[in-house]
Short mmCIF file of C-alpha atoms in Angstrom, two decimals:
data_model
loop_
_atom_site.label_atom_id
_atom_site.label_comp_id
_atom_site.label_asym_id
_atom_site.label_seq_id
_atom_site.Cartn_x
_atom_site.Cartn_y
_atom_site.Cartn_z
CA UNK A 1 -45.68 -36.30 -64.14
CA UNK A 2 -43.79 -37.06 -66.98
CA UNK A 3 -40.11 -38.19 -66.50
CA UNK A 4 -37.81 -36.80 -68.65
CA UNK A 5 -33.87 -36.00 -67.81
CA UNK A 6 -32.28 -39.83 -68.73
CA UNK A 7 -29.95 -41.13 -70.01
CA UNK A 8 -30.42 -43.99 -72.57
CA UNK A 9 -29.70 -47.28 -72.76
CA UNK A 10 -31.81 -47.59 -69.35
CA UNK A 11 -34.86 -50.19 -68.34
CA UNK A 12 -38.58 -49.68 -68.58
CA UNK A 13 -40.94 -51.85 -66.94
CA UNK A 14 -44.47 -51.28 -68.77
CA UNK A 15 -47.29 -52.95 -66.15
CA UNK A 16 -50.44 -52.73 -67.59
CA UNK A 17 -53.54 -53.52 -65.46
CA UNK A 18 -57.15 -53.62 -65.42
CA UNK A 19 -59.03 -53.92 -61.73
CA UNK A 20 -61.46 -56.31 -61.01
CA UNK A 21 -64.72 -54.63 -58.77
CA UNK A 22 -63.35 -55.19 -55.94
CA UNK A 23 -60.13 -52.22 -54.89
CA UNK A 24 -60.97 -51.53 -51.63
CA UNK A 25 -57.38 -50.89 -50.16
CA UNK A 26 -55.82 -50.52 -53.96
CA UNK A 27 -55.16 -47.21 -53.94
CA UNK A 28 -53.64 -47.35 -50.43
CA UNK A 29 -51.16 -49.94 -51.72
CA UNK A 30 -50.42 -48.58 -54.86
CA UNK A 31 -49.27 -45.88 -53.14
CA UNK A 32 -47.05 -47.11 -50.49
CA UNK A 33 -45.46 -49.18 -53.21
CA UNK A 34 -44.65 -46.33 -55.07
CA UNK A 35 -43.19 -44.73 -52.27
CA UNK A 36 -40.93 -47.91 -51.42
CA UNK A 37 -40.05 -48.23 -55.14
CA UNK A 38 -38.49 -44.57 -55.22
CA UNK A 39 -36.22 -45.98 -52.26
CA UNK A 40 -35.09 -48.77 -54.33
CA UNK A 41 -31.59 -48.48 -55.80
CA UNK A 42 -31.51 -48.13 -59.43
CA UNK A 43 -34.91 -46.64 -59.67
CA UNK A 44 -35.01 -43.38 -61.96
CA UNK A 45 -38.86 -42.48 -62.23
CA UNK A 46 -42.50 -43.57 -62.64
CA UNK A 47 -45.58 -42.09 -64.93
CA UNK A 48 -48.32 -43.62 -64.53
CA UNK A 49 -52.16 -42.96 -65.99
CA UNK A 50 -55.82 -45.03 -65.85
CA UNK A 51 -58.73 -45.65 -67.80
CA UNK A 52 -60.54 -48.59 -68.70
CA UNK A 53 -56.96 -49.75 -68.71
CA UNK A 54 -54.76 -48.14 -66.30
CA UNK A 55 -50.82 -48.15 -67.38
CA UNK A 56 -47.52 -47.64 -64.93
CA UNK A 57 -44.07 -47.18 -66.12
CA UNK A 58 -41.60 -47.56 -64.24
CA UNK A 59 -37.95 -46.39 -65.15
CA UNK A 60 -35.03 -48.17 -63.92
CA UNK A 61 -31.22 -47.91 -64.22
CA UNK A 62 -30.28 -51.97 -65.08
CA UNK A 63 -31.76 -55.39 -65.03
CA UNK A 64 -31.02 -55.77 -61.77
CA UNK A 65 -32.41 -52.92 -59.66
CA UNK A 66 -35.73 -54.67 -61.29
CA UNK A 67 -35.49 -57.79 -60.29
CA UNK A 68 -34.26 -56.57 -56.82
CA UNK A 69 -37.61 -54.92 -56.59
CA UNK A 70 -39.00 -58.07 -57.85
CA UNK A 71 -37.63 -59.46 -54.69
CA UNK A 72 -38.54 -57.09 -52.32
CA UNK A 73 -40.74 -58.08 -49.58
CA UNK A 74 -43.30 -56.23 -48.80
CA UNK A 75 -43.58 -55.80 -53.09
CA UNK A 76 -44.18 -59.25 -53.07
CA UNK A 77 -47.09 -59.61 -50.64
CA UNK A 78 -48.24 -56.32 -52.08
CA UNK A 79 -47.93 -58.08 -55.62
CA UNK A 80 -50.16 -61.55 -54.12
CA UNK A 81 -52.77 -59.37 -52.33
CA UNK A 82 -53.25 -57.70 -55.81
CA UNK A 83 -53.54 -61.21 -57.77
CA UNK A 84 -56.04 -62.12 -55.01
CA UNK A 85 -58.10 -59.16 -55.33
CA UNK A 86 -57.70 -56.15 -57.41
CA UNK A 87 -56.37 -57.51 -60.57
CA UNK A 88 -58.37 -59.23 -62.89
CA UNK A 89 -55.67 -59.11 -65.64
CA UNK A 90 -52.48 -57.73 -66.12
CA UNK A 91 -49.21 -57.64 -68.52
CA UNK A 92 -45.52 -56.74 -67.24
CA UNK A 93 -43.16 -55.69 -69.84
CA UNK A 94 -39.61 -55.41 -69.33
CA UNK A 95 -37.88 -53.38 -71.91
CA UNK A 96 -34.56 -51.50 -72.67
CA UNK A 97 -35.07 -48.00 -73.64
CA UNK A 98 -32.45 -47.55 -76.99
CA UNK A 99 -33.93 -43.84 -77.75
CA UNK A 100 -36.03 -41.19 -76.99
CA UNK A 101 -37.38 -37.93 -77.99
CA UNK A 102 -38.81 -35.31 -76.00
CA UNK A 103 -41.01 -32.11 -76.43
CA UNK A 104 -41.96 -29.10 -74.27
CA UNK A 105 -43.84 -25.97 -74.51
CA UNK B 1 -57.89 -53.31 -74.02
CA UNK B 2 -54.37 -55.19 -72.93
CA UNK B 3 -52.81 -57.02 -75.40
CA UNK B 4 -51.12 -60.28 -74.42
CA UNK B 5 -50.35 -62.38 -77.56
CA UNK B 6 -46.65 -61.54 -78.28
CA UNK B 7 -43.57 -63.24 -78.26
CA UNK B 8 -40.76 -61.46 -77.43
CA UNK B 9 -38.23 -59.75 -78.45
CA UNK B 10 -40.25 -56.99 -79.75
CA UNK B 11 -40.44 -52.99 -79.58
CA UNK B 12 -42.51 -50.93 -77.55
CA UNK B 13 -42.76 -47.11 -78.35
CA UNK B 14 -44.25 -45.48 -75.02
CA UNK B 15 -45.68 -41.97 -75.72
CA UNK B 16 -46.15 -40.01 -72.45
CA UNK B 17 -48.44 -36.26 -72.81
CA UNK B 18 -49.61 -33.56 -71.34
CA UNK B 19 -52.17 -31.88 -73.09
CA UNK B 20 -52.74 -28.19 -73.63
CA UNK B 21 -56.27 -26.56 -72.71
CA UNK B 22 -57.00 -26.48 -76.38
CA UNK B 23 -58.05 -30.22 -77.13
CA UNK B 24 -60.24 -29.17 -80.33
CA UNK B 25 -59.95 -31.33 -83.10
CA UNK B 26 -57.53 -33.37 -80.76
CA UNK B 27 -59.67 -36.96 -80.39
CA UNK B 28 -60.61 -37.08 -83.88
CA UNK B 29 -57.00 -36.89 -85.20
CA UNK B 30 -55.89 -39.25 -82.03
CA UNK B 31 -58.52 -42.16 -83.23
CA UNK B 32 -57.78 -41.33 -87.32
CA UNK B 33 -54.27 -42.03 -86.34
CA UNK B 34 -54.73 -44.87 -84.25
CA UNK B 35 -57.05 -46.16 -87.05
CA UNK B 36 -53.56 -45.73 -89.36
CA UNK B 37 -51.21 -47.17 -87.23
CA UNK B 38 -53.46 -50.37 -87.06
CA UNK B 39 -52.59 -50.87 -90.95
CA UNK B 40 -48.96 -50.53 -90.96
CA UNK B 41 -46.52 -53.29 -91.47
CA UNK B 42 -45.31 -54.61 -88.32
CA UNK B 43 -48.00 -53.11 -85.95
CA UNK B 44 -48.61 -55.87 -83.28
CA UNK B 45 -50.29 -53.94 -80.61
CA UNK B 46 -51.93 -50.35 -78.92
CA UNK B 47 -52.33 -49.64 -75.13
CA UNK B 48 -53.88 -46.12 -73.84
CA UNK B 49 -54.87 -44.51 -70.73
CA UNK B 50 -54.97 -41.10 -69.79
CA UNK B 51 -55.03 -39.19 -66.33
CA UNK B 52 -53.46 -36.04 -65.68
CA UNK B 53 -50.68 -37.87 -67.80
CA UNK B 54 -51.46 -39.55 -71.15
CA UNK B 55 -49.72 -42.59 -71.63
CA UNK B 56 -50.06 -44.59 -75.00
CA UNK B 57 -47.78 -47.65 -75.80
CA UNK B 58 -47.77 -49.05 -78.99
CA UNK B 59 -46.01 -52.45 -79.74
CA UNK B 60 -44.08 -52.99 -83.23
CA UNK B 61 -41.97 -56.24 -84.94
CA UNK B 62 -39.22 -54.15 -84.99
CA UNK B 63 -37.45 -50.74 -85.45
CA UNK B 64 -38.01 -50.37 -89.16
CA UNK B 65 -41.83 -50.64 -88.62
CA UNK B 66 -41.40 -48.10 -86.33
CA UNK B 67 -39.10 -45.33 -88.19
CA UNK B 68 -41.48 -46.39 -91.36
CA UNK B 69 -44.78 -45.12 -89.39
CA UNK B 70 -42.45 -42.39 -87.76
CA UNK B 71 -42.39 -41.41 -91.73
CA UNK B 72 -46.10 -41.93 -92.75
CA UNK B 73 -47.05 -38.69 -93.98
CA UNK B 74 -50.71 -38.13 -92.16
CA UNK B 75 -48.48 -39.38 -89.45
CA UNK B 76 -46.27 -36.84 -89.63
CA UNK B 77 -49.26 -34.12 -90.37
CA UNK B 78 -50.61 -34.92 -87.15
CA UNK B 79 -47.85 -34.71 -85.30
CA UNK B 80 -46.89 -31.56 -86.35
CA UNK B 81 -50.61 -30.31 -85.81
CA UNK B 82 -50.13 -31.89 -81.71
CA UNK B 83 -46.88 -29.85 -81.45
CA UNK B 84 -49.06 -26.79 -82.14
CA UNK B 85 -52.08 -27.24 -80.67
CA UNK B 86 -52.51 -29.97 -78.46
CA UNK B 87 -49.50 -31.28 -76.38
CA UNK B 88 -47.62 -29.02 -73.75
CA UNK B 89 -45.21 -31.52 -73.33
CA UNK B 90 -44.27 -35.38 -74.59
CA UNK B 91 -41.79 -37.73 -74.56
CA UNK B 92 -41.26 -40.65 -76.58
CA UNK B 93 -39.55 -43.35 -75.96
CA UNK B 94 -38.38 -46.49 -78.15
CA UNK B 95 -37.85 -49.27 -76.11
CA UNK B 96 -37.02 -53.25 -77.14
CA UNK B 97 -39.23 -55.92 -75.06
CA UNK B 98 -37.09 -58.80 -73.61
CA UNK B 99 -38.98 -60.47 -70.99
CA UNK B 100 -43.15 -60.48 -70.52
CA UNK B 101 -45.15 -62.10 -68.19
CA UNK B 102 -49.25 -61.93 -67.64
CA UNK B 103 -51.99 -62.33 -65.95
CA UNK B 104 -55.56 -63.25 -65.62
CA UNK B 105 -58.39 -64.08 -63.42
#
């Protein structure tokens, strides 16, 4: 799904991933941490595609709905069981979206 | 391939598709481009994966790289070609990276 009904300036966290061999239970986390992220306040969407490099935006009202998530609990030991097993690397980006442009069919 | 070897603050153009069912010609022109983009000024960076979403993210110096490869004319060919043919729907975003962190095994 793509998200696109905001309102800029908002926050965009770019997390970009690749797995190691090992995701037994990934895709059972990944989603029950997307479910608890659209609970979060200040969350406003998420797209997310994979390949040999799989990419997740998430969309977020203000700095600090993100680092609440950051915080969260069950993120975080979500976040540790994926350093210990599924990721082999990643890069988290936190950016301000200033502009966008949008086209449909 | 993730890239990891910027300093921030820096700009991040995500670029979010759906395709259409007519794809013909589409990976030629999507490498050809990418190719392009690699040779402008201020380029730092390209991230792609696709699903049922496409989601590419390319990382610039700074917003006049950006509007100056928004302007490249085979740039601008292709585009309009994708808004024919090949995308049902896009979004583009142009976002300013202020905090990274990473990653690795």
């Amino acid at each position: 799904m793509i998200i696109d009904d905001l309102k800029v300036p908002y926050y965009a966290v770019i997390f970009s991933t690749i797995l190691t061999d090992n995701i037994s239970g990934y895709l059972e986390t990944a989603n029950k941490i997307e479910v608890l992220a659209k609970e979060q306040p200040g969350y406003l969407g998420i797209e997310s595609a994979r390949s040999e490099v799989g990419i997740t935006v998430s969309y977020w009202q203000n700095l600090d709905a993100i680092v609440a998530w950051k915080n969260n609990l069950e993120h975080i030991e979500a976040r540790n069981l994926g350093r210990e097993k599924w990721y082999k690397k990643y890069q988290l980006r936190i950016c301000k979206v200033e502009r966008e442009y949008g086209f449909e069919k």
